Amino acid sequence: MHALPSPDALRQILPSVIFDLADRFVTAGHELSLVGGPVRDLYLGRVSPDLDFTTSARPEETIKVISGWADNIWDVGREFGTIALKKGEHTLEVTTYRADAYDKESRKPIVAFGDNLYDDLFRRDFTMNSMALRLPDLELVDPFDGVSSLKDQSIRTPGAPDISFSDDPLRMMRAARFASQLKIEVSADVRKAMSEMTDRIDIISAERVRDELVKLINGADPRAGINLLVDTGLADKVLPEVSALRLEIDEHHRHKDVYQHSLTVLEQAIALETDQDGPVPGPDFVLRFAALMHDIGKPATRKFEPSGAVSFRHHDMVGSKLVKARMRTLRFDKETTKAVARLVELHMRFYGYGDAGWTDSAVRRYVTDAGELLEHLHRLTRSDVTTRNRKKADRLAFAYDDLEERIAQIAEQEELKSIRPDLDGQQIMAILGIKPGPVVGRAYKFMLELRLDEGPLGEEAAVEQLRAWWEKQPEAQEAITEE
């Protein structure tokens, strides 16, 4: 935690648009304060890109103050007292003091505009977000000791946490998100309230839960946020597959703790993210979420063998279906869902490579099946090694090094990422004398499989193989019979 800079230093640090806006409000006889996240972030040694303000002015008065000065004005949040504006490169939000009440069946507040800054700060989610800087003098207003909360690295609420979470249950997800983003813990009373009020999350839309989950996973310490969700029981509601990973360990410890293993895989995957110029720039939600969820098929597939061993056969395929279903429930977009599910499905494909070796055909299929996710799959597979057996870990690492080297060698020769059959659809139709239809698709698939198995054939050999395949197809036999 950093000390708050002096007012003179703040004037140098903060964008000048803040003070230009303040001058207009003060001149018009209104109060204006920078509030919430931007103030918290100053104590964390950074300037927030979000610029949020609270004011004594009503929405119509705010519009009057900024009209002719702002480049653009949006009043879609006017019902809730929020007016957004664009000035130069900055987007700002100005909200009238609020003193809301909440409907117990909804997180939507019964909007009531307030008349003072104290009440407005009291209604906010956490004490670290209940601080303001009065403008233009930059006087700190911290009635609920948000500074101490940051100093103690503890997430607390301005009022009783059970009331706060009952008013807006999404705040429980936000607590877990901040635990991840800011690497701080929740206070004991906040944790207790979260544990006792998990059912209240049911009134929150899947989309809002999803948005908080993404921020948590992309945070600096997602293990902390996930542990909080699981320990309080909130994960049973929003991510039950992760809670289910806490399999009961048998007395002989014949399998590892799947839950802790998954968190370790997540952390190891994060360590393999690249900078913005690399193939997997962090934070990468697809890689991180696949790492967390890669073993969620194990609880459903666990079997104790007669030998005493524990098996999880096909947990990769089961897990892929489970993660797809969960992400659909949370309203993730199709592309992200497909990517995570594909990585979960493929995460076991590599195992056995070091023992049995792979043909060039198998390497081509590995690359083709991964497609655009190949770099993600590399990192997920490497991260999935959490054994304390150094020899085993080294053997797997060396084997994957070898696989990547072979991929590079074959890719250099064959452009693996864009593998296509030696003949395209138009050529297939011309050679076989057929029209567009399902049979063309079958022929194309045959030629693609041939390409993966044998590498580039050249047009002449490809035509020969296509004709040999065609002779065995029922459509070809029907054509001969008709003649």
Coordinates of C-alpha atoms in Angstrom, one line a residue:
M1 CA 0.0 0.0 0.0
H2 CA 1.2 3.5 -0.9
A3 CA 0.6 6.8 0.9
L4 CA -1.9 9.1 -0.7
P5 CA 0.1 11.8 -2.6
S6 CA -0.2 15.4 -1.6
P7 CA -2.8 17.6 -3.3
D8 CA -0.1 19.2 -5.4
A9 CA 1.3 15.8 -6.4
L10 CA -2.2 14.6 -7.2
R11 CA -2.8 17.5 -9.6
Q12 CA 0.3 16.3 -11.5
I13 CA -0.7 12.6 -11.4
L14 CA -4.5 12.8 -12.2
P15 CA -5.8 13.8 -15.6
S16 CA -6.6 17.5 -16.0
V17 CA -10.1 16.7 -17.2
I18 CA -11.0 15.9 -13.6
F19 CA -10.3 19.4 -12.5
D20 CA -11.9 21.0 -15.6
L21 CA -15.1 19.0 -14.8
A22 CA -14.9 20.0 -11.1
D23 CA -14.6 23.7 -11.9
R24 CA -17.8 23.5 -13.9
F25 CA -19.8 21.8 -11.1
V26 CA -18.5 24.0 -8.4
T27 CA -19.2 27.2 -10.5
A28 CA -22.8 25.9 -10.9
G29 CA -23.2 25.5 -7.1
H30 CA -22.9 21.7 -7.0
E31 CA -20.6 19.3 -5.0
L32 CA -18.4 16.8 -7.0
S33 CA -16.1 14.1 -5.8
L34 CA -13.9 11.5 -7.4
V35 CA -15.1 8.2 -5.8
G36 CA -14.6 4.5 -5.4
G37 CA -12.1 2.6 -7.5
P38 CA -10.0 5.6 -8.7
V39 CA -9.4 6.7 -5.1
R40 CA -8.6 3.1 -4.0
D41 CA -6.1 2.7 -6.8
L42 CA -4.2 5.8 -5.8
Y43 CA -3.4 3.9 -2.5
L44 CA -2.3 1.0 -4.7
G45 CA 0.2 3.2 -6.5
R46 CA -1.7 3.4 -9.8
V47 CA -4.1 5.7 -11.7
S48 CA -7.3 4.0 -12.6
P49 CA -8.4 4.2 -16.2
D50 CA -12.0 4.5 -14.8
L51 CA -13.0 8.0 -13.7
D52 CA -16.2 7.8 -11.5
F53 CA -17.7 10.8 -9.8
T54 CA -20.5 11.4 -7.4
T55 CA -22.4 14.7 -7.1
S56 CA -25.1 16.6 -5.4
A57 CA -26.5 17.6 -8.8
R58 CA -29.6 15.7 -10.1
P59 CA -29.2 14.1 -13.6
E60 CA -30.9 16.9 -15.4
E61 CA -28.6 19.4 -13.6
T62 CA -25.5 17.3 -14.6
I63 CA -26.5 17.4 -18.2
K64 CA -26.9 21.2 -18.0
V65 CA -23.4 21.5 -16.5
I66 CA -21.6 19.4 -19.1
S67 CA -23.6 20.4 -22.2
G68 CA -21.5 22.3 -24.7
W69 CA -18.3 21.1 -22.9
A70 CA -18.5 17.3 -23.3
D71 CA -17.8 15.8 -26.7
N72 CA -20.6 13.3 -26.2
I73 CA -23.2 12.6 -23.5
W74 CA -25.1 9.4 -22.8
D75 CA -28.1 9.3 -20.4
V76 CA -29.0 5.6 -20.6
G77 CA -28.3 5.4 -16.9
R78 CA -30.4 8.5 -16.1
E79 CA -33.0 6.5 -14.1
F80 CA -30.2 5.5 -11.7
G81 CA -28.7 8.9 -11.6
T82 CA -25.8 8.2 -13.9
I83 CA -24.7 10.4 -16.8
A84 CA -21.8 9.3 -18.9
L85 CA -19.7 11.6 -21.0
K86 CA -16.7 11.7 -23.3
K87 CA -14.2 14.4 -23.2
G88 CA -11.1 14.0 -25.4
E89 CA -9.7 10.5 -24.7
H90 CA -11.5 10.2 -21.4
T91 CA -14.9 8.6 -20.6
L92 CA -16.3 9.7 -17.3
E93 CA -19.4 8.8 -15.3
V94 CA -21.1 11.2 -13.0
T95 CA -23.8 9.8 -10.6
T96 CA -26.1 11.7 -8.3
Y97 CA -25.7 10.9 -4.6
R98 CA -27.7 7.8 -3.8
A99 CA -29.4 6.4 -0.7
D100 CA -31.1 3.3 -2.2
A101 CA -33.2 0.6 -0.8
Y102 CA -33.4 -2.9 -2.3
D103 CA -36.2 -5.3 -3.2
K104 CA -35.4 -8.6 -1.6
E105 CA -36.4 -10.5 -4.7
S106 CA -34.1 -8.5 -7.0
R107 CA -30.7 -6.9 -6.9
K108 CA -32.2 -3.9 -8.6
P109 CA -32.3 -0.9 -6.2
I110 CA -35.3 1.2 -5.5
V111 CA -33.6 4.3 -6.6
A112 CA -33.6 7.1 -4.1
F113 CA -31.4 10.1 -4.7
G114 CA -29.5 11.3 -1.6
D115 CA -28.5 14.7 -0.4
N116 CA -25.0 14.0 1.1
L117 CA -21.8 12.3 0.4
Y118 CA -21.8 10.2 3.6
D119 CA -25.0 8.3 2.7
D120 CA -23.7 7.7 -0.8
L121 CA -20.5 6.2 0.5
F122 CA -22.4 4.0 3.0
R123 CA -24.4 2.2 0.3
R124 CA -21.2 1.1 -1.6
D125 CA -19.9 -2.5 -1.6
F126 CA -16.7 -2.4 0.4
T127 CA -14.9 0.1 2.6
M128 CA -11.9 0.3 0.2
N129 CA -14.4 1.5 -2.4
S130 CA -16.2 3.9 0.0
M131 CA -13.6 6.6 -0.2
A132 CA -13.9 9.9 -2.1
L133 CA -11.8 12.9 -2.9
R134 CA -13.8 16.1 -2.7
L135 CA -13.1 18.3 -5.7
P136 CA -11.5 20.6 -6.5
D137 CA -9.6 20.6 -3.1
L138 CA -8.8 16.9 -3.1
E139 CA -9.9 16.4 0.5
L140 CA -10.0 12.8 1.4
V141 CA -13.4 11.6 2.7
D142 CA -13.1 8.1 4.4
P143 CA -15.9 7.7 6.9
F144 CA -15.7 3.9 7.0
D145 CA -11.9 3.5 7.3
G146 CA -11.2 2.2 3.8
V147 CA -7.5 3.2 4.2
S148 CA -7.2 0.8 7.2
S149 CA -8.9 -1.9 5.1
L150 CA -6.2 -1.6 2.4
K151 CA -3.5 -1.3 5.0
D152 CA -4.7 -4.5 6.8
Q153 CA -5.3 -6.1 3.4
S154 CA -8.8 -7.0 4.5
I155 CA -12.1 -6.7 2.5
R156 CA -14.8 -5.2 4.8
T157 CA -18.2 -3.7 4.2
P158 CA -19.3 -0.2 5.4
G159 CA -22.3 -1.7 7.2
A160 CA -23.2 -5.2 8.3
P161 CA -22.1 -7.6 5.6
D162 CA -25.2 -9.7 5.8
I163 CA -27.3 -6.7 5.0
S164 CA -25.0 -5.6 2.3
F165 CA -25.0 -9.0 0.6
S166 CA -28.8 -9.3 1.0
D167 CA -29.2 -6.0 -0.7
D168 CA -26.9 -7.0 -3.6
P169 CA -25.8 -10.6 -3.6
L170 CA -23.4 -10.0 -6.5
R171 CA -21.2 -8.3 -3.9
M172 CA -20.2 -11.8 -2.7
M173 CA -18.8 -12.6 -6.1
R174 CA -17.1 -9.2 -6.1
A175 CA -15.4 -10.0 -2.8
A176 CA -13.9 -13.1 -4.3
R177 CA -12.9 -11.2 -7.4
F178 CA -11.1 -8.5 -5.3
A179 CA -9.4 -11.2 -3.3
S180 CA -7.9 -12.4 -6.6
Q181 CA -7.3 -9.0 -8.2
L182 CA -5.8 -7.3 -5.2
K183 CA -4.3 -10.3 -3.4
I184 CA -6.1 -9.4 -0.1
E185 CA -8.3 -11.5 2.2
V186 CA -11.9 -11.0 3.3
S187 CA -12.6 -10.2 6.9
A188 CA -14.0 -12.9 9.2
D189 CA -17.5 -11.4 9.3
V190 CA -17.6 -11.0 5.5
R191 CA -16.6 -14.6 5.1
K192 CA -19.2 -15.7 7.6
A193 CA -21.9 -13.7 5.8
M194 CA -20.9 -15.2 2.4
S195 CA -21.2 -18.7 3.9
E196 CA -24.6 -18.1 5.3
M197 CA -26.1 -16.3 2.3
T198 CA -25.1 -18.4 -0.7
D199 CA -28.7 -19.0 -1.6
R200 CA -29.1 -15.2 -2.3
I201 CA -26.9 -15.6 -5.4
D202 CA -29.8 -17.3 -7.1
I203 CA -31.4 -13.9 -7.9
I204 CA -28.3 -12.8 -9.8
S205 CA -28.3 -13.2 -13.6
A206 CA -25.9 -15.7 -15.1
E207 CA -24.3 -12.9 -17.2
R208 CA -23.3 -10.9 -14.1
V209 CA -21.9 -13.9 -12.3
R210 CA -20.0 -14.8 -15.4
D211 CA -18.5 -11.3 -15.7
E212 CA -17.2 -11.4 -12.1
L213 CA -15.9 -14.9 -12.6
V214 CA -13.9 -13.8 -15.6
K215 CA -12.3 -11.0 -13.7
L216 CA -11.5 -13.4 -10.8
I217 CA -9.9 -15.9 -13.1
N218 CA -7.9 -13.2 -14.9
G219 CA -6.8 -11.7 -11.5
A220 CA -3.3 -11.7 -10.0
D221 CA -4.1 -14.5 -7.5
P222 CA -7.1 -16.6 -8.8
R223 CA -6.3 -19.4 -6.3
A224 CA -7.3 -17.1 -3.5
G225 CA -10.6 -16.1 -5.2
I226 CA -11.5 -19.7 -6.1
N227 CA -10.7 -20.9 -2.6
L228 CA -13.0 -18.3 -1.1
L229 CA -15.8 -19.4 -3.4
V230 CA -15.3 -23.1 -2.5
D231 CA -14.8 -22.6 1.2
T232 CA -17.9 -20.4 1.6
G233 CA -20.0 -22.8 -0.5
L234 CA -20.7 -20.1 -3.1
A235 CA -18.9 -22.3 -5.7
D236 CA -21.6 -24.9 -5.1
K237 CA -24.0 -22.4 -6.7
V238 CA -21.9 -20.9 -9.5
L239 CA -19.2 -23.4 -10.2
P240 CA -20.2 -26.8 -8.6
E241 CA -17.8 -28.8 -10.8
V242 CA -14.9 -27.2 -9.0
S243 CA -16.3 -27.9 -5.6
A244 CA -16.8 -31.5 -6.7
L245 CA -13.0 -31.8 -7.3
R246 CA -12.5 -32.1 -3.6
L247 CA -12.6 -35.9 -3.8
E248 CA -12.3 -37.8 -0.5
I249 CA -8.8 -39.1 -0.5
D250 CA -8.7 -42.8 0.2
E251 CA -6.8 -44.0 3.3
H252 CA -3.9 -45.3 1.2
H253 CA -3.6 -42.1 -0.8
R254 CA -3.7 -43.8 -4.1
H255 CA -4.6 -40.6 -6.0
K256 CA -3.7 -37.0 -5.5
D257 CA -5.9 -34.2 -4.3
V258 CA -7.6 -33.3 -7.5
Y259 CA -8.8 -29.9 -6.3
Q260 CA -5.4 -28.7 -5.2
H261 CA -3.8 -30.3 -8.3
S262 CA -6.1 -28.2 -10.4
L263 CA -5.3 -25.0 -8.6
T264 CA -1.6 -25.8 -9.1
V265 CA -2.1 -26.5 -12.8
L266 CA -3.8 -23.1 -13.0
E267 CA -0.9 -21.3 -11.4
Q268 CA 1.6 -23.1 -13.6
A269 CA -0.4 -22.2 -16.7
I270 CA -0.4 -18.6 -15.7
A271 CA 3.4 -18.7 -15.4
L272 CA 3.6 -19.8 -19.0
E273 CA 1.5 -16.9 -20.4
T274 CA 3.5 -14.6 -22.6
D275 CA 3.8 -10.9 -23.0
Q276 CA 1.7 -9.0 -25.5
D277 CA 4.0 -9.9 -28.4
G278 CA 3.9 -13.7 -27.6
P279 CA 1.5 -16.4 -28.8
V280 CA -0.6 -16.5 -25.5
P281 CA -0.5 -13.0 -23.9
G282 CA -1.7 -12.9 -20.4
P283 CA -4.1 -12.8 -18.7
D284 CA -5.6 -15.4 -21.1
F285 CA -9.0 -16.6 -19.8
V286 CA -9.3 -19.6 -22.1
L287 CA -6.0 -21.1 -20.9
R288 CA -6.6 -20.3 -17.3
F289 CA -10.2 -21.6 -17.2
A290 CA -9.2 -24.8 -19.1
A291 CA -6.4 -25.3 -16.5
L292 CA -8.9 -25.0 -13.7
M293 CA -11.5 -27.2 -15.3
H294 CA -9.4 -29.8 -17.0
D295 CA -10.1 -32.5 -14.5
I296 CA -13.7 -31.9 -13.7
G297 CA -14.6 -35.2 -15.4
K298 CA -12.7 -37.1 -12.7
P299 CA -15.4 -37.3 -10.0
A300 CA -17.8 -38.9 -12.4
T301 CA -15.3 -41.4 -13.7
R302 CA -13.4 -42.4 -10.6
K303 CA -13.1 -46.2 -10.2
F304 CA -11.2 -48.3 -7.7
E305 CA -9.6 -51.2 -9.6
P306 CA -9.2 -54.7 -8.2
S307 CA -5.5 -54.1 -8.1
G308 CA -6.0 -51.2 -5.7
A309 CA -5.3 -48.5 -8.2
V310 CA -7.6 -45.6 -9.0
S311 CA -8.6 -44.9 -12.5
F312 CA -10.4 -42.0 -14.2
R313 CA -11.0 -43.4 -17.7
H314 CA -12.3 -41.0 -20.3
H315 CA -12.4 -38.1 -17.8
D316 CA -11.1 -35.8 -20.6
M317 CA -14.2 -36.5 -22.7
V318 CA -16.6 -36.3 -19.8
G319 CA -14.9 -33.1 -18.6
S320 CA -15.2 -31.5 -22.0
K321 CA -19.0 -32.1 -22.0
L322 CA -19.3 -30.8 -18.4
V323 CA -17.4 -27.6 -19.0
K324 CA -19.4 -26.9 -22.1
A325 CA -22.6 -27.3 -20.2
R326 CA -21.4 -25.1 -17.3
M327 CA -20.2 -22.3 -19.7
R328 CA -23.5 -22.4 -21.5
T329 CA -25.3 -22.0 -18.2
L330 CA -23.1 -19.0 -17.4
R331 CA -23.9 -17.5 -20.8
F332 CA -20.4 -17.6 -22.2
D333 CA -20.1 -16.9 -25.9
K334 CA -19.9 -19.9 -28.3
E335 CA -16.3 -19.3 -29.3
T336 CA -14.9 -19.1 -25.8
T337 CA -17.0 -22.2 -24.7
K338 CA -15.8 -24.2 -27.7
A339 CA -12.1 -23.3 -27.1
V340 CA -12.1 -24.2 -23.4
A341 CA -14.0 -27.4 -24.0
R342 CA -11.6 -28.4 -26.8
L343 CA -8.6 -27.9 -24.5
V344 CA -10.2 -30.0 -21.8
E345 CA -10.9 -32.7 -24.4
L346 CA -7.3 -32.7 -25.7
H347 CA -5.4 -32.3 -22.4
M348 CA -4.6 -36.1 -22.1
R349 CA -3.7 -36.6 -25.8
F350 CA 0.0 -36.2 -25.2
Y351 CA 0.4 -38.9 -22.5
G352 CA 2.1 -42.0 -23.9
Y353 CA 4.1 -40.1 -26.5
G354 CA 7.3 -40.6 -24.5
D355 CA 6.8 -44.3 -24.1
A356 CA 5.4 -45.4 -27.4
G357 CA 6.5 -42.7 -29.8
W358 CA 4.3 -41.2 -32.4
T359 CA 4.3 -41.5 -36.2
D360 CA 4.4 -38.3 -38.3
S361 CA 0.7 -39.0 -38.9
A362 CA 0.0 -38.8 -35.2
V363 CA 1.9 -35.6 -34.9
R364 CA 0.0 -34.1 -37.8
R365 CA -3.3 -35.1 -36.1
Y366 CA -2.3 -33.5 -32.8
V367 CA -1.6 -30.2 -34.5
T368 CA -4.7 -30.4 -36.7
D369 CA -7.0 -31.3 -33.8
A370 CA -5.6 -28.4 -31.7
G371 CA -5.8 -25.9 -34.6
E372 CA -5.5 -22.3 -33.4
L373 CA -5.3 -23.6 -29.8
L374 CA -2.0 -25.4 -30.3
E375 CA 0.0 -22.9 -28.2
H376 CA -2.6 -23.0 -25.5
L377 CA -2.5 -26.8 -25.5
H378 CA 1.3 -26.8 -25.2
R379 CA 1.0 -24.7 -22.1
L380 CA -1.9 -26.6 -20.6
T381 CA -0.1 -30.0 -21.1
R382 CA 3.1 -28.8 -19.6
S383 CA 1.2 -27.3 -16.6
D384 CA -0.6 -30.5 -15.9
V385 CA 2.7 -32.0 -14.5
T386 CA 2.5 -31.5 -10.8
T387 CA 4.3 -34.7 -9.6
R388 CA 6.9 -34.4 -6.9
N389 CA 8.8 -37.2 -8.6
R390 CA 11.6 -35.2 -10.3
K391 CA 12.6 -38.0 -12.6
K392 CA 9.0 -38.4 -13.9
A393 CA 8.6 -34.7 -14.3
D394 CA 11.8 -34.4 -16.2
R395 CA 10.9 -37.3 -18.4
L396 CA 7.6 -35.8 -19.3
A397 CA 9.2 -32.4 -20.0
F398 CA 11.8 -33.9 -22.2
A399 CA 9.2 -35.9 -24.1
Y400 CA 7.1 -32.7 -24.7
D401 CA 10.2 -30.9 -25.8
D402 CA 10.8 -33.6 -28.3
L403 CA 7.1 -33.4 -29.5
E404 CA 7.4 -29.7 -30.0
E405 CA 10.6 -30.1 -32.0
R406 CA 9.0 -32.6 -34.2
I407 CA 6.0 -30.4 -34.7
A408 CA 8.4 -27.6 -35.8
Q409 CA 10.2 -29.8 -38.2
I410 CA 7.1 -31.1 -39.9
A411 CA 5.5 -27.7 -39.9
E412 CA 8.5 -26.3 -41.7
Q413 CA 8.1 -28.9 -44.4
E414 CA 4.3 -29.0 -44.6
E415 CA 2.7 -25.9 -43.2
L416 CA 0.9 -27.9 -40.6
K417 CA -1.4 -25.1 -39.4
S418 CA -3.1 -24.9 -42.7
I419 CA -3.1 -28.5 -43.8
R420 CA -5.5 -29.1 -46.7
P421 CA -6.0 -32.2 -48.9
D422 CA -4.0 -32.4 -52.1
L423 CA -7.3 -32.0 -54.0
D424 CA -10.0 -29.4 -53.2
G425 CA -13.8 -29.8 -53.6
Q426 CA -13.8 -28.4 -57.2
Q427 CA -11.1 -30.8 -58.3
I428 CA -12.9 -33.7 -56.6
M429 CA -16.1 -33.0 -58.5
A430 CA -14.3 -32.6 -61.8
I431 CA -12.3 -35.8 -61.5
L432 CA -15.3 -37.9 -60.4
G433 CA -17.8 -36.1 -62.6
I434 CA -20.2 -35.5 -59.7
K435 CA -22.3 -32.6 -58.5
P436 CA -22.2 -30.8 -55.1
G437 CA -23.6 -32.9 -52.3
P438 CA -22.8 -35.2 -49.4
V439 CA -20.6 -37.4 -51.4
V440 CA -18.2 -34.5 -52.1
G441 CA -17.9 -34.0 -48.4
R442 CA -17.1 -37.7 -47.9
A443 CA -14.5 -37.6 -50.6
Y444 CA -12.9 -34.4 -49.1
K445 CA -12.8 -36.0 -45.7
F446 CA -11.1 -39.1 -47.2
M447 CA -8.5 -37.0 -48.9
L448 CA -7.8 -35.0 -45.7
E449 CA -7.4 -38.2 -43.7
L450 CA -5.0 -39.4 -46.4
R451 CA -3.0 -36.2 -46.2
L452 CA -2.7 -36.5 -42.4
D453 CA -1.6 -40.1 -42.6
E454 CA 0.9 -39.9 -45.4
G455 CA 1.8 -36.2 -45.8
P456 CA 1.8 -34.4 -49.2
L457 CA 1.1 -36.9 -52.0
G458 CA 1.3 -34.7 -55.1
E459 CA -1.6 -34.3 -57.5
E460 CA -1.0 -37.4 -59.6
A461 CA -0.9 -39.8 -56.7
A462 CA -3.8 -38.0 -55.0
V463 CA -6.0 -38.5 -58.1
E464 CA -5.1 -42.2 -58.2
Q465 CA -6.0 -42.6 -54.5
L466 CA -9.3 -40.7 -55.0
R467 CA -10.3 -42.9 -58.0
A468 CA -9.5 -46.0 -56.0
W469 CA -11.7 -44.8 -53.1
W470 CA -14.5 -43.8 -55.5
E471 CA -14.6 -47.3 -57.0
K472 CA -15.7 -48.7 -53.6
Q473 CA -18.5 -46.2 -53.0
P474 CA -22.1 -47.2 -53.5
E475 CA -22.7 -44.1 -55.7
A476 CA -20.1 -45.3 -58.1
Q477 CA -21.6 -48.7 -58.3
E478 CA -25.1 -47.3 -58.9
A479 CA -23.7 -45.2 -61.8
I480 CA -22.2 -48.4 -63.4
T481 CA -25.5 -50.3 -63.0
E482 CA -27.5 -47.5 -64.6
E483 CA -25.1 -47.5 -67.6

